[in-house]
Short mmCIF file of C-alpha atoms in Angstrom, two decimals:
data_model
loop_
_atom_site.label_atom_id
_atom_site.label_comp_id
_atom_site.label_asym_id
_atom_site.label_seq_id
_atom_site.Cartn_x
_atom_site.Cartn_y
_atom_site.Cartn_z
CA MET U 1 -18.08 38.46 24.54
CA ARG U 2 -19.28 41.94 23.72
CA ARG U 3 -16.72 44.64 23.86
CA VAL U 4 -17.47 48.07 25.17
CA ASN U 5 -17.26 50.65 22.45
CA SER U 6 -14.86 53.45 23.18
CA LYS U 7 -14.38 56.62 21.26
CA SER U 8 -11.22 55.29 19.61
CA GLU U 9 -13.02 52.25 18.09
CA SER U 10 -14.90 52.53 14.86
CA LEU U 11 -18.56 51.71 14.46
CA TRP U 12 -17.92 48.53 12.43
CA SER U 13 -15.85 46.97 15.22
CA GLU U 14 -18.81 47.39 17.53
CA GLU U 15 -21.18 45.89 14.96
CA PHE U 16 -18.86 42.93 14.26
CA ALA U 17 -17.35 42.43 17.66
CA VAL U 18 -15.21 39.42 16.79
CA GLU U 19 -11.55 39.13 17.67
CA ALA U 20 -9.26 38.41 14.68
CA ALA U 21 -7.69 35.50 16.53
CA ALA U 22 -11.10 33.99 17.29
CA GLU U 23 -12.06 34.38 13.64
CA GLN U 24 -9.16 32.19 12.50
CA TYR U 25 -9.51 29.67 15.31
CA VAL U 26 -10.45 26.15 14.21
CA SER U 27 -11.57 23.92 17.03
CA ARG U 28 -10.47 20.30 17.30
CA ARG U 29 -14.04 19.23 16.68
CA GLN U 30 -14.23 21.27 13.45
CA PHE U 31 -10.91 19.91 12.27
CA SER U 32 -11.87 16.29 12.99
CA LYS U 33 -15.14 16.90 11.11
CA PHE U 34 -13.09 18.05 8.13
CA LEU U 35 -10.92 14.92 8.36
CA VAL U 36 -13.98 12.66 8.44
CA LEU U 37 -15.48 14.47 5.45
CA THR U 38 -12.18 13.91 3.59
CA SER U 39 -12.41 10.21 4.49
CA MET U 40 -15.96 10.14 3.13
CA GLY U 41 -14.75 11.82 -0.06
CA MET U 42 -12.14 9.12 -0.58
CA PHE U 43 -14.69 6.38 0.07
CA VAL U 44 -16.98 7.98 -2.53
CA GLY U 45 -14.00 7.95 -4.91
CA GLN U 46 -13.55 4.21 -4.33
CA ILE U 47 -17.24 3.63 -5.02
CA TRP U 48 -16.94 5.72 -8.19
CA ILE U 49 -14.08 3.50 -9.43
CA LEU U 50 -16.16 0.41 -8.57
CA VAL U 51 -19.16 1.70 -10.55
CA LYS U 52 -16.94 2.71 -13.49
CA ASN U 53 -15.43 -0.78 -13.46
CA TRP U 54 -18.87 -2.43 -13.54
CA PHE U 55 -19.83 -0.47 -16.64
CA ARG U 56 -16.49 -0.84 -18.39
CA PRO U 57 -16.99 -2.52 -21.75
CA THR U 58 -15.01 -5.70 -22.29
CA THR U 59 -12.28 -5.25 -24.88
CA VAL U 60 -12.61 -7.42 -27.96
CA TYR U 61 -9.33 -8.05 -29.72
CA LYS U 62 -9.16 -8.65 -33.43
CA GLU U 63 -6.81 -11.20 -34.91
CA LYS U 64 -3.87 -9.65 -36.71
CA PRO U 65 -0.93 -11.27 -38.52
CA VAL U 66 2.16 -9.80 -36.92
CA ALA U 67 5.10 -11.80 -38.27
CA LEU U 68 6.30 -14.52 -40.57
CA ILE U 69 8.13 -17.40 -38.95
CA SER U 70 10.90 -17.21 -41.52
CA GLU U 71 11.74 -13.59 -40.71
CA ILE U 72 12.85 -14.14 -37.08
CA GLY U 73 15.88 -16.22 -36.20
CA ILE U 74 16.31 -17.95 -32.84
CA GLY U 75 17.13 -15.34 -30.19
CA GLU U 76 16.03 -12.51 -32.44
CA VAL U 77 13.24 -10.04 -31.95
CA LYS U 78 10.60 -8.37 -34.03
CA LEU U 79 8.79 -5.20 -33.11
CA PHE U 80 5.17 -4.81 -34.08
CA SER U 81 2.09 -2.95 -32.93
CA TYR U 82 -1.03 -4.56 -31.49
CA PRO U 83 -3.98 -4.02 -31.10
CA GLU U 84 -3.70 -0.36 -32.15
CA PRO U 85 -0.87 1.20 -34.16
CA ALA U 86 0.25 3.12 -31.05
CA ASP U 87 0.57 -0.04 -28.92
CA ALA U 88 4.15 -1.16 -29.44
CA CYS U 89 4.93 -4.84 -28.80
CA ILE U 90 8.02 -6.99 -28.91
CA MET U 91 8.21 -10.60 -30.10
CA ILE U 92 11.08 -12.94 -29.28
CA ARG U 93 11.84 -16.31 -30.79
CA THR U 94 13.23 -18.17 -27.82
CA ALA U 95 13.56 -21.60 -29.46
CA ALA U 96 13.09 -23.18 -32.84
CA ASP U 97 9.36 -23.53 -32.32
CA HIS U 98 8.67 -21.15 -29.45
CA TYR U 99 7.66 -17.52 -29.72
CA VAL U 100 6.66 -15.06 -27.01
CA ALA U 101 5.36 -11.52 -27.38
CA TYR U 102 4.77 -8.76 -24.85
CA SER U 103 3.73 -5.17 -24.76
CA GLN U 104 6.82 -3.04 -25.10
CA LYS U 105 5.62 -0.51 -22.54
CA CYS U 106 7.23 -0.93 -19.14
CA THR U 107 4.55 -1.18 -16.46
CA HIS U 108 6.42 1.37 -14.37
CA LEU U 109 6.48 4.54 -16.46
CA SER U 110 5.85 3.23 -20.01
CA CYS U 111 9.44 3.36 -21.29
CA ALA U 112 10.10 0.94 -24.15
CA VAL U 113 11.64 -2.34 -22.98
CA TYR U 114 14.21 -4.15 -25.11
CA TYR U 115 15.52 -7.71 -25.26
CA GLU U 116 18.91 -8.28 -23.67
CA LYS U 117 20.05 -11.46 -25.38
CA GLU U 118 23.05 -12.25 -23.17
CA ALA U 119 21.06 -12.04 -19.95
CA ASN U 120 17.97 -13.49 -21.64
CA ARG U 121 15.60 -10.92 -20.19
CA LEU U 122 13.65 -7.85 -21.16
CA GLU U 123 15.10 -4.66 -19.76
CA CYS U 124 13.75 -1.19 -19.24
CA PRO U 125 16.56 1.35 -19.66
CA CYS U 126 14.86 4.08 -17.66
CA HIS U 127 14.93 2.60 -14.15
CA GLU U 128 16.50 -0.81 -14.68
CA GLY U 129 13.32 -2.80 -14.46
CA TYR U 130 13.93 -6.37 -15.67
CA PHE U 131 11.31 -8.79 -16.94
CA SER U 132 11.42 -12.51 -17.54
CA VAL U 133 11.32 -13.58 -21.18
CA SER U 134 9.41 -16.76 -20.37
CA ASP U 135 6.33 -15.13 -18.81
CA GLY U 136 6.91 -11.37 -18.63
CA SER U 137 7.08 -11.37 -14.82
CA VAL U 138 9.11 -8.74 -12.98
CA LEU U 139 12.62 -9.89 -12.07
CA GLN U 140 13.82 -6.69 -10.46
CA GLY U 141 13.25 -2.96 -10.31
CA PRO U 142 10.29 -0.68 -9.80
CA PRO U 143 7.70 -2.10 -12.26
CA PRO U 144 4.62 -3.06 -10.22
CA ARG U 145 3.19 -5.65 -12.64
CA PRO U 146 4.30 -8.12 -15.31
CA LEU U 147 4.32 -7.07 -18.95
CA PRO U 148 1.00 -7.69 -20.71
CA THR U 149 1.36 -10.81 -22.85
CA VAL U 150 0.31 -10.87 -26.49
CA VAL U 151 -1.43 -14.17 -27.21
CA LEU U 152 -0.07 -15.70 -30.40
CA LYS U 153 -1.22 -18.50 -32.64
CA ARG U 154 0.48 -20.05 -35.59
CA GLU U 155 -1.21 -20.51 -38.94
CA GLY U 156 1.17 -21.97 -41.49
CA ASP U 157 4.05 -19.54 -41.81
CA ASN U 158 2.16 -16.73 -40.08
CA LEU U 159 2.18 -15.73 -36.44
CA ILE U 160 -1.13 -14.16 -35.56
CA ALA U 161 -1.87 -12.05 -32.48
CA THR U 162 -5.27 -12.94 -31.04
CA GLY U 163 -5.45 -10.99 -27.80
CA ILE U 164 -3.71 -9.51 -24.80
CA LYS U 165 -3.47 -11.18 -21.41
CA LEU U 166 -2.99 -8.63 -18.62
CA MET M 1 -12.97 13.41 32.75
CA ASN M 2 -11.00 16.59 33.35
CA ARG M 3 -10.06 19.03 30.60
CA ARG M 4 -6.46 17.85 30.23
CA GLY M 5 -7.46 14.19 30.00
CA GLY M 6 -10.20 15.05 27.53
CA LEU M 7 -7.82 16.97 25.28
CA THR M 8 -5.34 14.09 25.32
CA ALA M 9 -8.07 11.65 24.31
CA ILE M 10 -9.24 13.98 21.54
CA ASP M 11 -5.70 14.52 20.23
CA GLY M 12 -5.12 10.75 20.22
CA ALA M 13 -8.34 10.12 18.31
CA MET M 14 -7.46 12.84 15.80
CA ALA M 15 -4.02 11.35 15.25
CA LEU M 16 -5.67 7.98 14.61
CA ILE M 17 -8.07 9.55 12.10
CA ALA M 18 -5.12 11.19 10.32
CA LEU M 19 -3.32 7.83 10.18
CA LEU M 20 -6.40 6.12 8.75
CA LEU M 21 -6.70 8.90 6.17
CA VAL M 22 -3.16 8.28 4.95
CA VAL M 23 -3.96 4.57 4.51
CA GLN M 24 -7.20 5.44 2.70
CA MET M 25 -5.37 7.86 0.40
CA TRP M 26 -2.80 5.21 -0.50
CA LEU M 27 -5.62 2.72 -1.11
CA LEU M 28 -7.39 5.12 -3.46
CA THR M 29 -4.27 5.85 -5.53
CA ALA M 30 -3.37 2.14 -5.73
CA THR M 31 -6.92 1.24 -6.80
CA LEU M 32 -7.00 3.97 -9.43
CA GLU M 33 -3.65 2.82 -10.76
CA ALA M 34 -4.92 -0.78 -10.98
CA TYR M 35 -8.16 0.31 -12.65
CA LEU M 36 -6.37 2.39 -15.28
CA SER M 37 -4.02 -0.47 -16.09
CA GLY M 38 -6.97 -2.81 -16.69
CA HIS M 39 -6.80 -4.82 -13.47
CA SER M 40 -10.16 -5.06 -11.79
CA GLU M 41 -9.40 -7.67 -9.08
CA PRO M 42 -8.45 -5.30 -6.22
CA ILE M 43 -11.26 -2.80 -6.82
CA PHE M 44 -14.03 -4.42 -4.76
CA PRO M 45 -11.89 -5.38 -1.73
CA ALA M 46 -10.33 -1.91 -1.75
CA ALA M 47 -13.77 -0.25 -1.74
CA LEU M 48 -14.80 -2.50 1.16
CA ILE M 49 -11.69 -1.65 3.18
CA SER M 50 -12.10 2.05 2.38
CA GLY M 51 -15.68 1.85 3.66
CA LEU M 52 -14.52 0.21 6.88
CA ILE M 53 -11.90 2.91 7.34
CA PHE M 54 -14.55 5.58 6.82
CA VAL M 55 -16.77 3.91 9.43
CA GLY M 56 -13.78 3.83 11.78
CA CYS M 57 -13.10 7.54 11.20
CA PHE M 58 -16.76 8.36 11.80
CA GLY M 59 -16.72 6.32 15.02
CA LEU M 60 -13.66 8.24 16.20
CA PHE M 61 -15.39 11.50 15.32
CA LEU M 62 -18.40 10.49 17.48
CA PHE M 63 -15.95 9.60 20.25
CA ILE M 64 -14.38 13.07 19.97
CA ARG M 65 -17.80 14.72 20.12
CA ARG M 66 -18.78 12.71 23.19
CA ILE M 67 -15.53 13.47 25.03
CA ASP M 68 -15.80 17.14 24.06
CA ALA M 69 -19.36 17.32 25.38
CA ASN M 70 -18.38 15.53 28.64
CA VAL M 71 -15.45 17.89 29.20
CA ARG M 72 -17.64 20.93 28.59
CA ILE M 73 -20.29 19.68 31.04
CA THR M 74 -17.83 18.83 33.82
CA ARG M 75 -15.63 21.87 33.22
CA GLN M 76 -15.47 24.23 36.15
CA PRO M 77 -16.25 27.88 35.44
CA ASP M 78 -13.10 29.99 35.06
#
């Protein structure tokens, strides 16, 4: 709608005869278009993750001696790092001839888990996430996934880490 | 369709789009979290579901456009 210019109005308001309220008005159709574009953006994000996953190189783990059998008693633990020095892991000797090892990073917020011998479970002190010693599965708390398992093999008196099972 | 009925239909469709967006947002964050932790199993199904949600949102947008156009055509002059 064109407004009639009066003497009190400046020249610019005649040239740009748009009401301030109308300028800020967003119609339902415009808003729904914005929502659909947001949905498209998130779909593109999903596709981006899919493409990144296709081109992700497979991790090759090197074998690394991590402990001597004689140095861990039954029910005792040994901390080590695998595959990189920054990747802390925890090994537990659960029986005379049975060893298990897991990543020490809690799958919730990466706090270090520790072995609670009396309850026979791995515990995260930050948010009371508990993990099973037998397979690393979540027993309670906020962790969304089991602890990554370090695959071990025995060669003589050595325990050797050969890979990580997510 | 009269103006009031048209607006109700449009508002309902917009609310549905907003609801689908929330689900899609959750799906994206969960997929990203799984990807970064090395789990690739949920990535393809999540992309498929996200695509379906996008198609649903687009369908609702077309519905809104159609209703809007119908209301404008049948609207009586003020």
